[in-house]
Structures are given as structure tokens and as C-alpha cells.
Coordinates of C-alpha atoms and ligand atoms in Angstrom, one line a residue:
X296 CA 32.7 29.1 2.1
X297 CA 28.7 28.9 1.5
X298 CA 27.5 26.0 2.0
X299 CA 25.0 25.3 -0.9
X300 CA 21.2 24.2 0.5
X301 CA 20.4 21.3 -1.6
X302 CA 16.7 20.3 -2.4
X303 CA 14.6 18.0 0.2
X304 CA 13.1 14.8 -0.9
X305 CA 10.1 15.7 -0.7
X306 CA 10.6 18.6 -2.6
X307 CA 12.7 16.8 -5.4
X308 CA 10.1 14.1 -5.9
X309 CA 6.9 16.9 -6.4
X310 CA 9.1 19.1 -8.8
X311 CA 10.2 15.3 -10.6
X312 CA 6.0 14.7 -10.6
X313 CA 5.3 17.9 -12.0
X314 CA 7.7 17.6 -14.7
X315 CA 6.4 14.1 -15.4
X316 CA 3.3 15.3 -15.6
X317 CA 4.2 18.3 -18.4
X318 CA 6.4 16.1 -20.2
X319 CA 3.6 13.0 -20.9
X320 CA 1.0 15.4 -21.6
X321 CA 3.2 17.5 -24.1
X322 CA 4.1 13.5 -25.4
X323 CA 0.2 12.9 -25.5
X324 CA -0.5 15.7 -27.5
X325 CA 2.4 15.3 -29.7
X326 CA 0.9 11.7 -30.2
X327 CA 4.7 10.1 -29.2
X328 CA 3.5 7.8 -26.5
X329 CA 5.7 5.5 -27.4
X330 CA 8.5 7.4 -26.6
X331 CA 8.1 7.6 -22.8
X332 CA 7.5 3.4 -23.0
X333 CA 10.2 2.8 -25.1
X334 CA 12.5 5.4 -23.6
X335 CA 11.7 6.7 -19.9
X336 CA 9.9 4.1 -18.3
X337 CA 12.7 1.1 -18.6
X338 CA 14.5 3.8 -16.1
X339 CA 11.3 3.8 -14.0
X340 CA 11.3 0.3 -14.2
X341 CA 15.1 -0.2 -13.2
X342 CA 14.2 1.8 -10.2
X343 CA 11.3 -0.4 -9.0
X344 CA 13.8 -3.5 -10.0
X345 CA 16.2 -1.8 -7.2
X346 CA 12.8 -1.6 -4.8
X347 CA 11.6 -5.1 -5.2
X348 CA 15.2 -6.3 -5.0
X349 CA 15.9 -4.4 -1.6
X350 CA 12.0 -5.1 -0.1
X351 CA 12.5 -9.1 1.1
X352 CA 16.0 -7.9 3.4
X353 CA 14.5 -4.9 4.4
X354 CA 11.1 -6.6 5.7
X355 CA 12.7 -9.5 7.3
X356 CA 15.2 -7.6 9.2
X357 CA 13.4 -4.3 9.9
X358 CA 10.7 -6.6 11.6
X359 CA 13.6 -8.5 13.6
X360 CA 15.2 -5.7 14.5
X361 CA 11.8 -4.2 15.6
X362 CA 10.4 -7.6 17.3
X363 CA 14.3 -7.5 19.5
X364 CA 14.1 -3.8 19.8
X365 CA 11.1 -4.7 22.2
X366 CA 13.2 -6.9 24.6
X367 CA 10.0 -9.4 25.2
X368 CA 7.3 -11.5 23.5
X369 CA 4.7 -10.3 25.7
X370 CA 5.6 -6.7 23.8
X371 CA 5.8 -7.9 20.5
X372 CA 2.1 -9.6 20.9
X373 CA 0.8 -6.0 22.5
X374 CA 2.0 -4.2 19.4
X375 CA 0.5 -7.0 17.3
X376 CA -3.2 -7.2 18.4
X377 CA -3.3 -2.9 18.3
X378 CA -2.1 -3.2 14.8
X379 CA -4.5 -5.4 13.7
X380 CA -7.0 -3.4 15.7
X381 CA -6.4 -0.7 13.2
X382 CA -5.9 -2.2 10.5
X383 CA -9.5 -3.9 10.5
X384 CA -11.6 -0.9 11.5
X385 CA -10.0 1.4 8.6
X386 CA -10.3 -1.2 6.1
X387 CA -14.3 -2.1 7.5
X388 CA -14.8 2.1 6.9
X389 CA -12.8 2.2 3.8
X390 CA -15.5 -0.4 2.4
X391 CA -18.4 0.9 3.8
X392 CA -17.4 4.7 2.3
X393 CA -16.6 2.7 -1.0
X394 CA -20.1 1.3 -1.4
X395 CA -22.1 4.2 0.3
X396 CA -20.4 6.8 -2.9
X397 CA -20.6 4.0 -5.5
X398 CA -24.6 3.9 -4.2
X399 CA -24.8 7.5 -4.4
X400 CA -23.3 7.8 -8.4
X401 CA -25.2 4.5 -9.1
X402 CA -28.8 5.6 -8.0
X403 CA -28.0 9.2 -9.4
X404 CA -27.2 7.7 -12.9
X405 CA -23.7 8.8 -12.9
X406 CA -21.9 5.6 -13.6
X407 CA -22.1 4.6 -17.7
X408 CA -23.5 1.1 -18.8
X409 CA -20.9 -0.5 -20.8
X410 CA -21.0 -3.0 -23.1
X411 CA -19.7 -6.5 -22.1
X412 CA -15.9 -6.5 -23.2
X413 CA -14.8 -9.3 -25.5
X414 CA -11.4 -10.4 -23.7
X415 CA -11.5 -13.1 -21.0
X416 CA -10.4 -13.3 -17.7
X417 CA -9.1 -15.7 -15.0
X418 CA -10.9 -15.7 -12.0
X419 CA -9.0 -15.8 -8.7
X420 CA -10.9 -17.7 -6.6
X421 CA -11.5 -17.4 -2.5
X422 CA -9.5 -20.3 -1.6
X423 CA -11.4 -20.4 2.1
X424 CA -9.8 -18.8 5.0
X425 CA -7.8 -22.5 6.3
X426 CA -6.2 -22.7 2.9
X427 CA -4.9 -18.8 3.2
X428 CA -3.8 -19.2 6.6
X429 CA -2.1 -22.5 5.6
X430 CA -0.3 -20.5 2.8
X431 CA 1.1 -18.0 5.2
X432 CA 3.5 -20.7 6.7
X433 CA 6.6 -21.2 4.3
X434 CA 7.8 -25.0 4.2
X435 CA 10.7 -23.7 2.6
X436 CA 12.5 -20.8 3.9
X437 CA 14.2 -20.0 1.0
X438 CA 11.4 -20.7 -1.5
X439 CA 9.7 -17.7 0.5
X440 CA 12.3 -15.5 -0.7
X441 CA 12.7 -16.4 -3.9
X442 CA 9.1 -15.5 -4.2
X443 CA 9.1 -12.4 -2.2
X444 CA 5.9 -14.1 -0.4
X445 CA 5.2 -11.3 1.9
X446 CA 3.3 -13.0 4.1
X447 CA 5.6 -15.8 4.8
X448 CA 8.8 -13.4 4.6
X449 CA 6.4 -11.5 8.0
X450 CA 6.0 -14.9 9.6
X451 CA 9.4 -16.2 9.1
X452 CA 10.5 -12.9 10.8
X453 CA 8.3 -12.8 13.6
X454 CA 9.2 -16.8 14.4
X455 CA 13.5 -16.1 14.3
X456 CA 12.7 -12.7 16.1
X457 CA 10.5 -14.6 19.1
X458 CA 13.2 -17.5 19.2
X459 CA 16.0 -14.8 19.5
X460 CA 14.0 -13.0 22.1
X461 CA 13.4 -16.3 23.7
X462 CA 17.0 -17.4 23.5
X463 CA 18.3 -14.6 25.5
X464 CA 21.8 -14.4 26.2
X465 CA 23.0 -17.4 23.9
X466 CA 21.1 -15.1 20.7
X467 CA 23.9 -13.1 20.9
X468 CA 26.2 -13.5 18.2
X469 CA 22.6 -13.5 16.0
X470 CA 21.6 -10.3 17.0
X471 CA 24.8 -8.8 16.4
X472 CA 24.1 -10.3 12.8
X473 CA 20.8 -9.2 11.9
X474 CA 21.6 -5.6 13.8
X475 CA 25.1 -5.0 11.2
X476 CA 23.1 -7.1 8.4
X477 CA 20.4 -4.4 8.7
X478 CA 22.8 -1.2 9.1
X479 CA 23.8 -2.5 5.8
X480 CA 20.9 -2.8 4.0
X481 CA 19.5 1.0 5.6
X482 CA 22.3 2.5 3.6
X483 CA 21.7 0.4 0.7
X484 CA 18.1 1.5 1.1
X485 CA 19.3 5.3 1.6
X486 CA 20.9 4.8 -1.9
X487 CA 18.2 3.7 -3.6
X488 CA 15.6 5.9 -2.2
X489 CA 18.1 9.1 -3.4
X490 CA 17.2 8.0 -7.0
X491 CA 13.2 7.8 -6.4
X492 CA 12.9 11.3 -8.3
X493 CA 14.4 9.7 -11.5
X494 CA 11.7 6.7 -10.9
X495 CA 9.1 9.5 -10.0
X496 CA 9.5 11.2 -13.2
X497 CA 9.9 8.3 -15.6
X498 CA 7.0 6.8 -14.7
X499 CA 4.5 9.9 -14.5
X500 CA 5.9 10.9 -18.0
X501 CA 4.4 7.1 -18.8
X502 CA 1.1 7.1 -17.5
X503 CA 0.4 10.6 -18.6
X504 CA 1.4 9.6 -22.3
X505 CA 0.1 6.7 -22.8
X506 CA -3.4 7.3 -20.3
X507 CA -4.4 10.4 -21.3
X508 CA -6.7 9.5 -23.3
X509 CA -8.7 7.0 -21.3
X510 CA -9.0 9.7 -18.5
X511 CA -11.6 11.6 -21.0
X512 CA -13.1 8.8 -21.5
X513 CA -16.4 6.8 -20.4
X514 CA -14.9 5.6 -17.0
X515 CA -13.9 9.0 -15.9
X516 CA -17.0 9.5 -13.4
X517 CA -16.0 5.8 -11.7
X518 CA -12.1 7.7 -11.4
X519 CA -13.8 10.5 -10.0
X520 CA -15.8 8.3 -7.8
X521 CA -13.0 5.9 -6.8
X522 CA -10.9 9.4 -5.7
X523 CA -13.6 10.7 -3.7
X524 CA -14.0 8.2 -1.5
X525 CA -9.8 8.2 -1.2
X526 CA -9.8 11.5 -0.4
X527 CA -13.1 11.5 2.1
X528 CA -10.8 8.3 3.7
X529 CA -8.4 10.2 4.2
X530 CA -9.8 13.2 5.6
X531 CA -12.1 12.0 7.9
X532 CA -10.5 8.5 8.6
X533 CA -6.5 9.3 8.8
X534 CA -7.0 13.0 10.0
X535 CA -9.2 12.3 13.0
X536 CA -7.5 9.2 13.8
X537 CA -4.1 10.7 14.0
X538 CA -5.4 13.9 15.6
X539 CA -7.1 11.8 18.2
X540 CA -4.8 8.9 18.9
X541 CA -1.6 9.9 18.0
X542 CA -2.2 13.7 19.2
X543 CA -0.6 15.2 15.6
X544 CA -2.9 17.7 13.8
X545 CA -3.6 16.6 10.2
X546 CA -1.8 19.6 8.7
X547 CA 1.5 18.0 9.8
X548 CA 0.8 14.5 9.3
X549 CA -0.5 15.1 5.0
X550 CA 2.3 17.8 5.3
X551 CA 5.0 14.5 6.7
X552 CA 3.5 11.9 4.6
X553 CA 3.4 13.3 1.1
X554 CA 6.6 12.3 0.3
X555 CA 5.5 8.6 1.0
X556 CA 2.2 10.0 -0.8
X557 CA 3.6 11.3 -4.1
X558 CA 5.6 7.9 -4.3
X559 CA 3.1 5.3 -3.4
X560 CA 1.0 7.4 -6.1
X561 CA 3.4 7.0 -8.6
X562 CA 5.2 3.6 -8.0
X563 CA 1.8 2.4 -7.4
X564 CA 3.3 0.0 -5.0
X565 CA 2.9 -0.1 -1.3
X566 CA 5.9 -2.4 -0.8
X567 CA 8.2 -0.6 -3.1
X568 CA 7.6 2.6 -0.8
X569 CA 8.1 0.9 2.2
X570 CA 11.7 2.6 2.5
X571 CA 9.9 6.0 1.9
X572 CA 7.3 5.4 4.6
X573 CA 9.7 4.3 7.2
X574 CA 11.4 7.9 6.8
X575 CA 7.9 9.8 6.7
X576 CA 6.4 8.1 9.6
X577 CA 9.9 8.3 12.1
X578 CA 10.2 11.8 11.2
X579 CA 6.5 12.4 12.2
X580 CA 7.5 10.6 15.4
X581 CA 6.8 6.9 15.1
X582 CA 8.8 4.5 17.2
X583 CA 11.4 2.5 15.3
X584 CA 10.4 -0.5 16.7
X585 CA 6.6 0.3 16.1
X586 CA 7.3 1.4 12.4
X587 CA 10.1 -1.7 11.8
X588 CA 6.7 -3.7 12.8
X589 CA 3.7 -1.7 11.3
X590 CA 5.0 -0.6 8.3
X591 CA 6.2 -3.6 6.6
X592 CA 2.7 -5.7 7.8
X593 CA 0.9 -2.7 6.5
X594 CA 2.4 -2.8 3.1
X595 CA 1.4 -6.5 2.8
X596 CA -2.1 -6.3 4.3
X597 CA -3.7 -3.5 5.1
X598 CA -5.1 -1.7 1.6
X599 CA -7.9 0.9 2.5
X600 CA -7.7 2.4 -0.8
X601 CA -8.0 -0.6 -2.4
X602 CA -11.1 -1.6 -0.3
X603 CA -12.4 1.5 -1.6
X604 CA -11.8 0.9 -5.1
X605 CA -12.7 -2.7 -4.9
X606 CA -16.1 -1.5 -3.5
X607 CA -16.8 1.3 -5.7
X608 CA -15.9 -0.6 -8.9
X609 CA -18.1 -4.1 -7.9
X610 CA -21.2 -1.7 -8.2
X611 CA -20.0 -0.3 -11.0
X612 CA -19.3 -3.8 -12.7
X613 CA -22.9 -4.7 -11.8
X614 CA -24.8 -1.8 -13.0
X615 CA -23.4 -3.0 -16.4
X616 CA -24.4 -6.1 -15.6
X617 CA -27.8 -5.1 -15.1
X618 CA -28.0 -5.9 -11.6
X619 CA -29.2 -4.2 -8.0
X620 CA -27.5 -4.9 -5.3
X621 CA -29.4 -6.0 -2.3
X622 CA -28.5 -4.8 1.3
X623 CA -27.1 -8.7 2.0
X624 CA -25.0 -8.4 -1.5
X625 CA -23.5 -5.3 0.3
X626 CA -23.0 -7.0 3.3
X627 CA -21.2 -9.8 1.6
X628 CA -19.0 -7.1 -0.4
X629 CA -18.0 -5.8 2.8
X630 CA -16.7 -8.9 4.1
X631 CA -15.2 -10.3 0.7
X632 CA -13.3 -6.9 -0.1
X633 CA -12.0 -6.5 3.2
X634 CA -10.5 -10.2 2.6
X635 CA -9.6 -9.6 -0.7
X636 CA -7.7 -6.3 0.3
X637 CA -5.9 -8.4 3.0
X638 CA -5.0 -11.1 0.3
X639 CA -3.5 -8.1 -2.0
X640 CA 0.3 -8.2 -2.6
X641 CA 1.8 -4.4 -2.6
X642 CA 2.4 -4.4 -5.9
X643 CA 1.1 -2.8 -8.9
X644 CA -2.1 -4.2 -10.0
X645 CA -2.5 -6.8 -7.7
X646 CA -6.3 -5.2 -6.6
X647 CA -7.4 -5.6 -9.7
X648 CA -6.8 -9.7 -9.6
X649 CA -8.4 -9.8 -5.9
X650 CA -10.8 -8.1 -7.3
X651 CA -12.2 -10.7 -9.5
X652 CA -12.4 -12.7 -6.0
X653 CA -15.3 -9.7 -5.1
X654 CA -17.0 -10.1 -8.2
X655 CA -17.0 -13.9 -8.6
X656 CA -18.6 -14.2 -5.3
X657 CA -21.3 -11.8 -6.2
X658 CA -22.0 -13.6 -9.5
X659 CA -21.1 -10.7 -11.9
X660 CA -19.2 -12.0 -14.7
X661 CA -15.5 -11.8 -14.2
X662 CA -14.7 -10.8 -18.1
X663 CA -16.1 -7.5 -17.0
X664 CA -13.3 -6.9 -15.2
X665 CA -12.0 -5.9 -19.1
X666 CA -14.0 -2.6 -18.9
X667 CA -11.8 -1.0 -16.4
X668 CA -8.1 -2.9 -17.2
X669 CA -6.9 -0.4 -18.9
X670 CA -7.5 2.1 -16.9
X671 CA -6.5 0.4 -13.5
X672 CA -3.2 2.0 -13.7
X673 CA -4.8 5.6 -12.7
X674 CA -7.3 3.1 -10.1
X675 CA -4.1 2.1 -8.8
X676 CA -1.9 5.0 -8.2
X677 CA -4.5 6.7 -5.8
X678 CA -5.1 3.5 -3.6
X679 CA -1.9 2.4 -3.2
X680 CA -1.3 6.5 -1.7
X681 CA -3.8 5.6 0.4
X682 CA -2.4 2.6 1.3
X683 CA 0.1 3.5 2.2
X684 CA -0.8 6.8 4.3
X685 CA -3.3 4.1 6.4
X686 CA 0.0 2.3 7.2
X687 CA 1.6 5.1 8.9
X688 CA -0.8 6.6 10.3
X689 CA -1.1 3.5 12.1
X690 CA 2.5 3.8 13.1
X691 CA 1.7 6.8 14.8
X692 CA -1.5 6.1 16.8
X693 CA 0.0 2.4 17.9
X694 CA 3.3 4.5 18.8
X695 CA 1.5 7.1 20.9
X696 CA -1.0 3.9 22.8
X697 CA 2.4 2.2 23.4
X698 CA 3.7 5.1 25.2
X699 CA 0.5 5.6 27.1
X700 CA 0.4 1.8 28.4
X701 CA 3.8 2.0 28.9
X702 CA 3.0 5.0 31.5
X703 CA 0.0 3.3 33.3
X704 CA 2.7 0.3 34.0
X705 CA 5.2 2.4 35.1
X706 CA 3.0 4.4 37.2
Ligands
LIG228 N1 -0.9 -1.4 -5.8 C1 -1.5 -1.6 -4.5 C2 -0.4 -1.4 -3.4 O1 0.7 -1.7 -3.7 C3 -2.2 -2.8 -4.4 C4 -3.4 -2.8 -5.3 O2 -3.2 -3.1 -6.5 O3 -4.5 -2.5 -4.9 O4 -0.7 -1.1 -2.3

């Protein structure tokens, strides 16, 4: 008997895009917006429930898993400091990009001057870099997962997966734990991901119905702006990095992430697609001890797109203001927007609070923020791709200088 050739991933979720896409504009048109809130995205929304529900287990044990996988700390720490290598040139070029196109629209009259919106907002201040880096240690192990704090959820991991490698034999029994805890939760995560088409399509239906018309509107060049600088990222960032690091040529790395793509773009959450990125970047050849360690830091701090966006949208927010950046004021949203991007949770909207972090430290009014809320959404669904592409592609070069280092020992 035939056997019948079912549909790739990859393939289902761009067909399940598409058709999202059709389906909200034909609802736009039709002026039934409602519909697709009321009726298509509380399945979207189940879906992501599923994600968030499946992201604490799957970052503590994936980074376990990955941290014993290496068999010693002195490993774990090699991985660690070429990770956040990576992470903190992209994000430094991301910014710069960001404020060298937002420059370019600004001084060429491109970007409107809105009026100040009525609507006020809370500002989220810097707390100073002791308090964040006091935050990051839980006092209460549990109380980190009941908040899905990322950050603690990474350091709780790394700490039980030093002490098991530390323990050595007498870890045992642990290991055996966290290894069949975490076959469980890869099927689980294999279920879930099966069903990303359905989330797909629900939720592109949404924000084409009910967005439509702001993406005519008077913040389109800022979009268009915001997505040039994601796509310039991407091209010259990711695709030389991963040709000359990680020795893949860009074709098939866009070509092996844009399943990961198409879902961080409509989930708009970098932590939600964890699951897909892990596939994309060990079919593309990433180490699963490598990934099980990048990919879940990534997702919590390293946000190129949304250093983009943050830069692009601060000169934006202050040519409404009325003011001119200096080349210091630049300098200052370099180093606040790479923080705030760090600071960023991977979940929808959660650039657009650290942004008011950029802006209050500039002095621009944070109620301005309310000229581009309601389109953040459409902000938000390009930087989190890029998120999380940045996040694999780091995978892949840290993979491939792994291997080389490992080759210069052994030789
Ligand atoms: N939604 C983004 C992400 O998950 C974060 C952001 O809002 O910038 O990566």
C-alpha cells in the first residue's frame, strides 16, 4: 500500500499563515473584526496557554540536561562566556543599525509628528544593574516557577546542573530523573508543537482583522522603518555570521529557520517558540547540548529585534517630542536599549514596557509611548522573528567554535 506523504511543519505553518492572512483581511473588509477576537483567537490563545505552560520544564531541564551532557564545569563555563560573546556584539549592531535608519527617516522627514496622546503610562524604571542582578537569584525555588521568572528558572538550572556535575557518581539516581523527566516533557513538547498551525492561523486571522487599519495609517513609515533594520540584521548580521562561523551558507540557514521564523512572527513570543527553535537549529546542525544551553538563555535575553525597534522608535518618540538627539543621547540609547533588551521577558509586548525604561532615561515623556501601543502588535511580531533567528544562529556558530576547540585539545 502507498504510503500517503503528509505535509512538513514548516510547510503546514506557511499554508496556516497564508490562510490567516486571507481570512482577517476578507474579515477587515467585511468590517467583522470581532469575529476573529471573539471566535479564533481564544484557540490561538489556548495554544500559547499550552506554550507558556510547557516553557518553565522545558528550560529547566533542557539546560540540565545540556549543562550534564557536557560532563564538566570547566565546559559548561566555555560554552557560557562564547554565548554571551554573541549575544552582546549582535545586540550592540542591532542598536547601532536601529539608530543609524531611524537617523536616516528622521533627518529625511520621513517619520510623522504626532500629537501628544491623552492616555497615561507607567514608567518602568532602570532599577541599577546590582538590583537586576540581585533579582536573578530566586530565594524561593518554587516562587520562581510559579512566576515563570526566566532568569531565575536559567540560574536555578545552571546551579542543580553544576552540583550534579560536581557530585559525580552519587548524582546518579538525579540524572536518571531529570534525563526520563525530560524524555517526557520532549514528547509533551512534540504534541504541542503538532498543533502550532492551528495557533498560527488563529492568531494571524486576528491581527490582520483587527490591525488592518492602523497599518495604513500615520505610523506605517516607523513599521517600515522598524522592518528594515530587521531585515538589514538579518542579512548582513545572521547571514555572514553563520556563513563565517558556523560554515552554513545563508540560503540554508533562512531556508532551516523559517519555521521558527513564521512562528516567533506570529506567536510574537520568543519563549513560546523555544520548542520550534530547538528543532530548527538541531536540524541545521546544532549540538544538543549547545542548543539545550543557547536557546533557552537566548529566548530570555538576547532580543536584537527588539534593540532594533527600541532604537528606531526612541527617535521616533522624540521627533514628536520636538527634540534632537545629540551624539551622547545616542550613545546613551545604545547602552540603555541593549539593557533594556536584556531585561525583556520573551513574551508578547514585553519591549514595549522596557521600552519606557529607553525613553525615561532620555527624558522624552513616557505617555508617548501611547502613539505606537496600538500598533506594537505588528512592532512585535517582526522582532521577536528576529529574536529568535539571533538565538540560533548563535547555536550554530558556538556549536561549530566548540568543535574547533575541541580539535586544537585533542590535537
Ligand atoms: N515579544 C518579544 C519576544 O518574545 C519581546 C518583545 O516584546 O520585544 O522575543
Amino acid at each position: 500500500m502507498k504510503k500517503k506523504k503528509s505535509l512538513s511543519l514548516p510547510m503546514q505553518i506557511l499554508i496556516a499563515l497564508i490562510a490567516g492572512v486571507i481570512v482577517g483581511f476578507i474579515c477587515y473588509k467585511a468590517g467583522v473584526a470581532d469575529l476573529t477576537a471573539n471566535y479564533l483567537k481564544p484557540f490561538g490563545d489556548i495554544f500559547v496557554n499550552l506554550l507558556k505552560f510547557i516553557v518553565v520544564p522545558v528550560v529547566l531541564l533542557s539546560m540540565i540536561e545540556g549543562i550534564l551532557s557536557m560532563g564538566d564545569l570547566r565546559q559548561v563555563g566555555s560554552i557560557g562566556w562564547k554565548t554571551m560573546a554573541y549575544f552582546t556584539c549582535t545586540t550592540a549592531v542591532a542598536c547601532v543599525i536601529g539608530l543609524v535608519l531611524g537617523s536616516l527617516f528622521n533627518n529625511a522627514g520621513l517619520f510623522p509628528v504626532l500629537a501628544p496622546p491623552t492616555e497615561a503610562f507607567e514608567v518602568k524604571e532602570f532599577s541599577g544593574f546590582m538590583e537586576v542582578l540581585v533579582g536573578m537569584f530566586p530565594s524561593n525555588l518554587w516562587k520562581a516557577f510559579f512566576d515563570a521568572n526566566m532568569l531565575q528558572v536559567i540560574v536555578i538550572a545552571l546551579f542543580f546542573g553544576g552540583a550534579m556535575l560536581a557530585a559525580g557518581e552519587k548524582s546518579k539516581a538525579c540524572r536518571e530523573v531529570v534525563s526520563s523527566l525530560y524524555a517526557v516533557v520532549d514528547q509533551l513538547m512534540g504534541f504541542i508543537i503538532r498543533l502550532s498551525p492551528i495557533g498560527v492561523f488563529t492568531y494571524m486571522a486576528w491581527v490582520v482583522a483587527t490591525q488592518g487599519a492602523e497599518i495604513l495609517g500615520s505610523l506605517a513609515l516607523v513599521l517600515l522603518c522598524a522592518y528594515i533594520g530587521y531585515f538589514v540584521h538579518a542579512i548582513i548580521i545572521y547571514s555572514s555570521t553563520v556563513r563565517v562561523f558556523a560554515g552554513i551558507s545563508p540560503v540554508t540557514f533562512f531556508k532551516g529557520v523559517a519555521a521558527a521564523m513564521m512562528f516567533g512572527f506570529t506567536s510574537a513570543s520568543s519563549a513560546a517558540t523555544l520548542p520550534v527553535s530547538k528543532e530548527c537549529a538541531e536540524k541545521l546542525g546544532a549540538d544538543k547540548e549547545v542548543s539545550a544551553f543557547v536557546l533557552p538563555l537566548g529566548a530570555t535575553i538576547n532580543m536584537d529585534g527588539t534593540a532594533i525597534y527600541q532604537c528606531v522608535t526612541a527617535i521616533f518618540l522624540a521627533t514628536c517630542v520636538g527634540m534632537n538627539l545629540t551624539l551622547s543621547q545616542m550613545v546613551t540609547i545604545v547602552i540603555t536599549a541593549t539593557l533594556a533588551s536584556i531585561g525583556t521577558a520573551g513574551t508578547p509586548g514585553s519591549g514595549l514596557i522596557m521600552l519606557t525604561m529607553v525613553l525615561s532615561t532620555l527624558n522624552i515623556p513616557v505617555d508617548y509611548i501611547g502613539l505606537i501601543f496600538a500598533v506594537d502588535r505588528l512592532f512585535d511580531m517582526g522582532r521577536t522573528c528576529m529574536n529568535i533567528t539571533g538565538d540560533i544562529s548563535c547555536s550554530l556558530c558556538v556549536t561549530r567554535w566548540q568543535q574547533k576547540s575541541k580539535q586544537r585539545h585533542n590535537a
